[in-house]
mmCIF file of C-alpha atoms in Angstrom:
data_model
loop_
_atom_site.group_PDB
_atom_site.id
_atom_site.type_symbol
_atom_site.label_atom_id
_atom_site.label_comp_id
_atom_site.label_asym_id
_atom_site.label_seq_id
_atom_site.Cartn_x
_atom_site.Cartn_y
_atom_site.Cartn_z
ATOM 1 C CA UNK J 214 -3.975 -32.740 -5.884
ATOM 2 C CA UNK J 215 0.084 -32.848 -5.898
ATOM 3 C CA UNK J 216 -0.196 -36.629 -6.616
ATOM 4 C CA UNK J 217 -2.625 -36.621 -9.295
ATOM 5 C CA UNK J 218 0.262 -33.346 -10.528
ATOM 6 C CA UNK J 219 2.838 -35.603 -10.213
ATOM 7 C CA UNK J 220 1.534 -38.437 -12.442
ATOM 8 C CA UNK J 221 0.139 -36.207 -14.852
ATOM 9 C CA UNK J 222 4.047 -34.578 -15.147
ATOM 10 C CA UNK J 223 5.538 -38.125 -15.332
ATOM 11 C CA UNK J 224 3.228 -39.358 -17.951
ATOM 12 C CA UNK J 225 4.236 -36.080 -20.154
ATOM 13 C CA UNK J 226 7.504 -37.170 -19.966
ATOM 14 C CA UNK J 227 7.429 -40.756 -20.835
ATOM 15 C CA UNK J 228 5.746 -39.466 -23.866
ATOM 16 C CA UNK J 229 8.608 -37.058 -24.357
ATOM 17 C CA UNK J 230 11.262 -36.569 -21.639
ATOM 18 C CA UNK J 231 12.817 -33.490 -24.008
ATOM 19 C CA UNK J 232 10.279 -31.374 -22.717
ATOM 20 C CA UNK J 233 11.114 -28.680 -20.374
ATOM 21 C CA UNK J 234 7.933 -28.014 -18.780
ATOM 22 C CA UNK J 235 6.966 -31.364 -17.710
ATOM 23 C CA UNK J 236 10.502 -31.119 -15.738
ATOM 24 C CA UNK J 237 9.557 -27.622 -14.134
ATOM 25 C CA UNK J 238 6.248 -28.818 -12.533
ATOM 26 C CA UNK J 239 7.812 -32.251 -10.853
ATOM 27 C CA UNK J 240 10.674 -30.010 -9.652
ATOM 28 C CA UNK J 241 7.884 -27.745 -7.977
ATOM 29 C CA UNK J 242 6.381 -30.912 -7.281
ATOM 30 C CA UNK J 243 9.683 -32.251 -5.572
ATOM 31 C CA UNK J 244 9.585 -29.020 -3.808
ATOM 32 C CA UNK J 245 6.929 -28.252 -1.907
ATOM 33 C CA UNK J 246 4.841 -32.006 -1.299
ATOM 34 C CA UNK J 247 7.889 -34.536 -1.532
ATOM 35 C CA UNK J 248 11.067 -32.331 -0.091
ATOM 36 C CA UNK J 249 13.530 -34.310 -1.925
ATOM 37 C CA UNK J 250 15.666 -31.516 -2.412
ATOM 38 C CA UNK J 251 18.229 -34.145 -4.588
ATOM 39 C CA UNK J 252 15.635 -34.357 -6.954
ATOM 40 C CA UNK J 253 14.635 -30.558 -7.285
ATOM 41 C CA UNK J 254 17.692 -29.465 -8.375
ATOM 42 C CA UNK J 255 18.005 -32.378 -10.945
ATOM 43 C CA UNK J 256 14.415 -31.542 -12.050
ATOM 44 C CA UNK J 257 14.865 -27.639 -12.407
ATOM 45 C CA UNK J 258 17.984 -27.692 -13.897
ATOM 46 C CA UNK J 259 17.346 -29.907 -16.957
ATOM 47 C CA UNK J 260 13.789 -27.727 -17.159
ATOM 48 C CA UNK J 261 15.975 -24.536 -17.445
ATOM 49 C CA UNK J 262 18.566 -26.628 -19.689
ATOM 50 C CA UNK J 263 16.001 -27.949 -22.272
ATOM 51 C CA UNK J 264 13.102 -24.688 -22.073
ATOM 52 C CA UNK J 265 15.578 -21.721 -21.033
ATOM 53 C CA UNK J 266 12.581 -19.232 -22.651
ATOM 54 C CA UNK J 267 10.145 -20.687 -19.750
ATOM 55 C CA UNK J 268 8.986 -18.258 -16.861
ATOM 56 C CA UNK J 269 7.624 -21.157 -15.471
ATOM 57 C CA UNK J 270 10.878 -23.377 -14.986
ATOM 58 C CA UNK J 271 12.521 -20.025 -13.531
ATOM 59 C CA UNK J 272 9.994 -18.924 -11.161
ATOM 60 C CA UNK J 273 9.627 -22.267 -10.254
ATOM 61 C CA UNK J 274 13.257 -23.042 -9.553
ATOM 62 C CA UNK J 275 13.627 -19.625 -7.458
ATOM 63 C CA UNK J 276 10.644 -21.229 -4.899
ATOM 64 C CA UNK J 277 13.514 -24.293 -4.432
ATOM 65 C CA UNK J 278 15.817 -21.685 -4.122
ATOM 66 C CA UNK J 279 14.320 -19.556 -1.353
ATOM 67 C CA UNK J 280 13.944 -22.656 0.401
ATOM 68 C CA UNK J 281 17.510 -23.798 0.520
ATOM 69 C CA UNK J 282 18.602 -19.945 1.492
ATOM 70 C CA UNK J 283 20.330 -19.816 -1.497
ATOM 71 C CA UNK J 284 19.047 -16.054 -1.947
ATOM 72 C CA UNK J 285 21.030 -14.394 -4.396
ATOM 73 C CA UNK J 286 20.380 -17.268 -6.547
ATOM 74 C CA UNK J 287 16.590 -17.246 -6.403
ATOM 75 C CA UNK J 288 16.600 -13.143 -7.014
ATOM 76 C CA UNK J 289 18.198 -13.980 -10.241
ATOM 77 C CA UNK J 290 15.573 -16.655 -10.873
ATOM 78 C CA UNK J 291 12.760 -14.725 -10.205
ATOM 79 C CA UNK J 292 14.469 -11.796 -12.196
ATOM 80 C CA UNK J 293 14.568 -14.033 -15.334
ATOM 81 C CA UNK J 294 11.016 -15.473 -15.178
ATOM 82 C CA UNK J 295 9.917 -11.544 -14.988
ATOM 83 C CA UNK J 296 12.106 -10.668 -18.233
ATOM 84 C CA UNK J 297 10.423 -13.437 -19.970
ATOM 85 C CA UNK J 298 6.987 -12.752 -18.716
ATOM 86 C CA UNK J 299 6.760 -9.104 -17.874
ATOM 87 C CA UNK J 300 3.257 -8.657 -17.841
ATOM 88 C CA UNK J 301 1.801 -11.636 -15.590
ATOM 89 C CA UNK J 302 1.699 -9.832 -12.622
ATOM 90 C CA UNK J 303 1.785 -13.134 -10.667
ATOM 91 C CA UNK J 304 5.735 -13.028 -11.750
ATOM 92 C CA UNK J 305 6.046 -9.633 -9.893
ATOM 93 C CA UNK J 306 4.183 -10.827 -6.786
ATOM 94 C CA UNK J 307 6.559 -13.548 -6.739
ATOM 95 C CA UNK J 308 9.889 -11.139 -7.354
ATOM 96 C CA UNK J 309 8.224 -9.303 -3.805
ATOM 97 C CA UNK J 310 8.061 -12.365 -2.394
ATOM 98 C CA UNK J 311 12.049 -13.684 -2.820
ATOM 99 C CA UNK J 312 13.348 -10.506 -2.125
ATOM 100 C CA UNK J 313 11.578 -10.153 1.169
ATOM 101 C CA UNK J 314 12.721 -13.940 1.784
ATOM 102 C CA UNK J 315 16.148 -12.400 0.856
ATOM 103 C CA UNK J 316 15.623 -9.966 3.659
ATOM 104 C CA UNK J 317 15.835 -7.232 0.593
ATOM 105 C CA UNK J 318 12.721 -5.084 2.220
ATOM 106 C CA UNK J 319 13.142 -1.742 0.360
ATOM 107 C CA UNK J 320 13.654 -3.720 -3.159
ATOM 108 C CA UNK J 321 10.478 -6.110 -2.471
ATOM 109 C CA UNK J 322 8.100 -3.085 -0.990
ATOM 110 C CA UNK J 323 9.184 -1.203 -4.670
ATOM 111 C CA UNK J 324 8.433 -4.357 -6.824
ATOM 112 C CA UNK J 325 5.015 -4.747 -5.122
ATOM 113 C CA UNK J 326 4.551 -1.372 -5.433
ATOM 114 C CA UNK J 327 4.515 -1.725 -9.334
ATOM 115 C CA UNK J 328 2.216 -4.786 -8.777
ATOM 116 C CA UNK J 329 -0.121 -2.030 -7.439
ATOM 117 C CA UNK J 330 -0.141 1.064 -9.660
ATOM 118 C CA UNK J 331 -0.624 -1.644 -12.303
ATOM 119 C CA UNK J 332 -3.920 -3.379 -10.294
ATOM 120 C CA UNK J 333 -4.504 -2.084 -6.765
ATOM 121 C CA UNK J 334 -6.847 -5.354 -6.559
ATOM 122 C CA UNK J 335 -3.690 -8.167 -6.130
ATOM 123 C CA UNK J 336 -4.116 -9.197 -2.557
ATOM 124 C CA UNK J 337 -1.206 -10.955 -1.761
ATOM 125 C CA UNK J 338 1.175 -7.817 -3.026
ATOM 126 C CA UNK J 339 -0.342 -5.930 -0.396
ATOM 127 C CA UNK J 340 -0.333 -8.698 2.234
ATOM 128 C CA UNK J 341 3.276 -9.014 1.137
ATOM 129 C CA UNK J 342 3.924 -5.244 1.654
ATOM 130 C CA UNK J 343 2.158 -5.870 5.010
ATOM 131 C CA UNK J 344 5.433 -8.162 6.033
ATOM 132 C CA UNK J 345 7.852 -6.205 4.195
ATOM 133 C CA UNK J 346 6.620 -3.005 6.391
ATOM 134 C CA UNK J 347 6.461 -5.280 9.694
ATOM 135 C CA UNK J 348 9.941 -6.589 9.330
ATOM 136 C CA UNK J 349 11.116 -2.700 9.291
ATOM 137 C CA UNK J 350 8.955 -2.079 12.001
ATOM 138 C CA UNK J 351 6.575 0.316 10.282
ATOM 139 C CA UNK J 352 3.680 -0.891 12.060
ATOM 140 C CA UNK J 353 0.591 1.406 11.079
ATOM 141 C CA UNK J 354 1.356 0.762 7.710
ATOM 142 C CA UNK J 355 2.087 -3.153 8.134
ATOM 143 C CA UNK J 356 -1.728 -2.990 9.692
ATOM 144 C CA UNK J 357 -3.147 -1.029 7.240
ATOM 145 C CA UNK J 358 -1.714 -2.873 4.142
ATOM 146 C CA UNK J 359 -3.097 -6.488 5.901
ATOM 147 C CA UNK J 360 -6.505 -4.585 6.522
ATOM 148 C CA UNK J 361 -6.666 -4.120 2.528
ATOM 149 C CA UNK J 362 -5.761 -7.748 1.955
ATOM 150 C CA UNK J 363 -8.395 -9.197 4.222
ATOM 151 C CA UNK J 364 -10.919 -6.702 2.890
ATOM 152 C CA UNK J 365 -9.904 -8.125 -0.301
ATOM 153 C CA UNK J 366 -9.457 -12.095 0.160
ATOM 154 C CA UNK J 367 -11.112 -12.701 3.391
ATOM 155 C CA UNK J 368 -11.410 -16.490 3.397
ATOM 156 C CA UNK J 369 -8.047 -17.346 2.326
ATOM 157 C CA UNK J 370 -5.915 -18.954 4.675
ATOM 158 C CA UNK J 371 -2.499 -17.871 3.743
ATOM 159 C CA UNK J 372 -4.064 -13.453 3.863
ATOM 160 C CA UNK J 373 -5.982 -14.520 7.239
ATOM 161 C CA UNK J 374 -2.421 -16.335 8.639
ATOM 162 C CA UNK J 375 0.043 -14.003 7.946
ATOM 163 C CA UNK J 376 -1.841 -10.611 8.019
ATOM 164 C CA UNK J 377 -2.837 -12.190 11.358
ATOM 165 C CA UNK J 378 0.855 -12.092 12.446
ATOM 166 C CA UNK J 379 1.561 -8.785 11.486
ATOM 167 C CA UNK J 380 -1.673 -7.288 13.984
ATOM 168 C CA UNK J 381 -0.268 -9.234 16.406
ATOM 169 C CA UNK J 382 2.976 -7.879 16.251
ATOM 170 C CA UNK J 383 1.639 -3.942 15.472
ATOM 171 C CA UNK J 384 -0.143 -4.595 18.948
ATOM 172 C CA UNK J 385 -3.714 -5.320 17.479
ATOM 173 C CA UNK J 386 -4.256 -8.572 19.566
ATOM 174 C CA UNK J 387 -7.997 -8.931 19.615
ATOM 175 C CA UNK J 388 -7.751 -8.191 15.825
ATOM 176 C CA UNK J 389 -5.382 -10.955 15.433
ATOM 177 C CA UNK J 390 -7.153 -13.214 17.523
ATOM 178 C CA UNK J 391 -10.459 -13.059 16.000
ATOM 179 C CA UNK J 392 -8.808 -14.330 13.052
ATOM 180 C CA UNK J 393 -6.935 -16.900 14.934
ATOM 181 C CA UNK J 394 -11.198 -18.071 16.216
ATOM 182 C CA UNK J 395 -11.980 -17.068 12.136
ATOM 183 C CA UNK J 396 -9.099 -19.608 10.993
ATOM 184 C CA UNK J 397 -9.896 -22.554 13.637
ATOM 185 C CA UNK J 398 -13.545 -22.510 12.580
ATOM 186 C CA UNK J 399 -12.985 -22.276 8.844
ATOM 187 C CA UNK J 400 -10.672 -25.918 9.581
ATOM 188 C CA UNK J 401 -13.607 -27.479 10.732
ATOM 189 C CA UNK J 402 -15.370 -26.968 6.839
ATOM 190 C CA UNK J 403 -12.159 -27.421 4.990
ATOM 191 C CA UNK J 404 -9.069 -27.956 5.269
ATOM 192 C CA UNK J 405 -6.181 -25.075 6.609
ATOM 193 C CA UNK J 406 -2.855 -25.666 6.313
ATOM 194 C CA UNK J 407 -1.413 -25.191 10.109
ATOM 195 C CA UNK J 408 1.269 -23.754 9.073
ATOM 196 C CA UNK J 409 -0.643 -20.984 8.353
ATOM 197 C CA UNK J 410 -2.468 -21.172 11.859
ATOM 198 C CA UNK J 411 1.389 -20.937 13.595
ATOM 199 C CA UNK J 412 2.694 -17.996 11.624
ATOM 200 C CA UNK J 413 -0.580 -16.066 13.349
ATOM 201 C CA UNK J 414 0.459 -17.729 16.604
ATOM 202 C CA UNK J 415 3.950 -16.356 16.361
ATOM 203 C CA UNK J 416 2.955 -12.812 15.874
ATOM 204 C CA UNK J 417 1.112 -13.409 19.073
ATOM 205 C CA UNK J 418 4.451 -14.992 21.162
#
């Protein structure tokens, strides 16, 4: 899909390269499927110079961020996209997520937390909460926080991957590895990003 994105993203902006948006998505774009980092930061800095009022070109720039380690820098993104767009709650999963990136556990568990009281149905904040709890070593509730995301989104690789990891590391091993066995068979009907296979493994050793 990311290079049918990225020609769709150039095309908007030989029609009009003023356009912030357009900019946003090929800096995402340079981001995550091309890793030209040179490129990124070109891309997601004219989006934030020409559509400062996008959530979008924030969020989007806080991802690149993250990525680089340049933490208190991607807070701040992810901060602004959530002032702009307070009540996608996708913007407050994705606060949770940089802060934990940021190593900022108590901050990301309480921003999650407000994803919940406001829709106890979002699966990743409570996979998220799942890390944020097995980072501090809180175990039983790491385990039961990835139980509630795999009740809730049990075919997605990402849930089944890292919720994986964190039974592995609360010392439920066969748990873990029937989703490790869950995971390999699913990638023989579609395709799993193996990333997503080695977090599990690491929770494992």
């Amino acid at each position: 899909a990311f290079p049918l994105a990225k020609a769709a993203a150039g095309r908007a902006l030989e029609l009009d390269e003023t356009q912030g948006e357009p900019h946003a998505a090929l800096g995402l774009i340079k981001t995550v499927f091309d890793w030209d980092w040179t490129g990124v930061e070109r891309e997601s800095k004219r989006a934030i110079e020409l559509a400062p009022s996008s959530a979008d070109a924030h969020l989007y720039r806080s991802v690149y961020l993250v990525w680089m380690g340049r933490f208190d820098e991607s807070v701040g993104e992810a901060r602004r996209a959530l002032e702009l767009d307070p009540l996608t709650l996708t913007r407050r999963v994705q606060g949770g997520w940089t802060l934990y990136y940021a190593r900022r556990h108590d901050e990301s568990s309480a921003e999650l937390g407000k994803v919940l009281e406001l829709d106890p149905r979002v699966a990743y904040a409570n996979m998220e909460l799942g890390w944020n709890y097995a980072e501090k070593r809180m175990y039983p509730e790491a385990a039961a926080r990835c139980g509630t995301a795999l009740e809730q989104a049990p075919d997605d690789p990402t849930i089944l991957g890292s919720c994986g990891r964190v039974l592995g590391l609360a010392g439920q091993r066969r748990q873990a590895l029937d989703l490790l066995a869950r995971m390999k068979r699913m990638s023989e009907q579609r395709y799993v990003d193996p990333y997503n296979i080695a977090v599990l493994c690491d929770g494992l050793n």
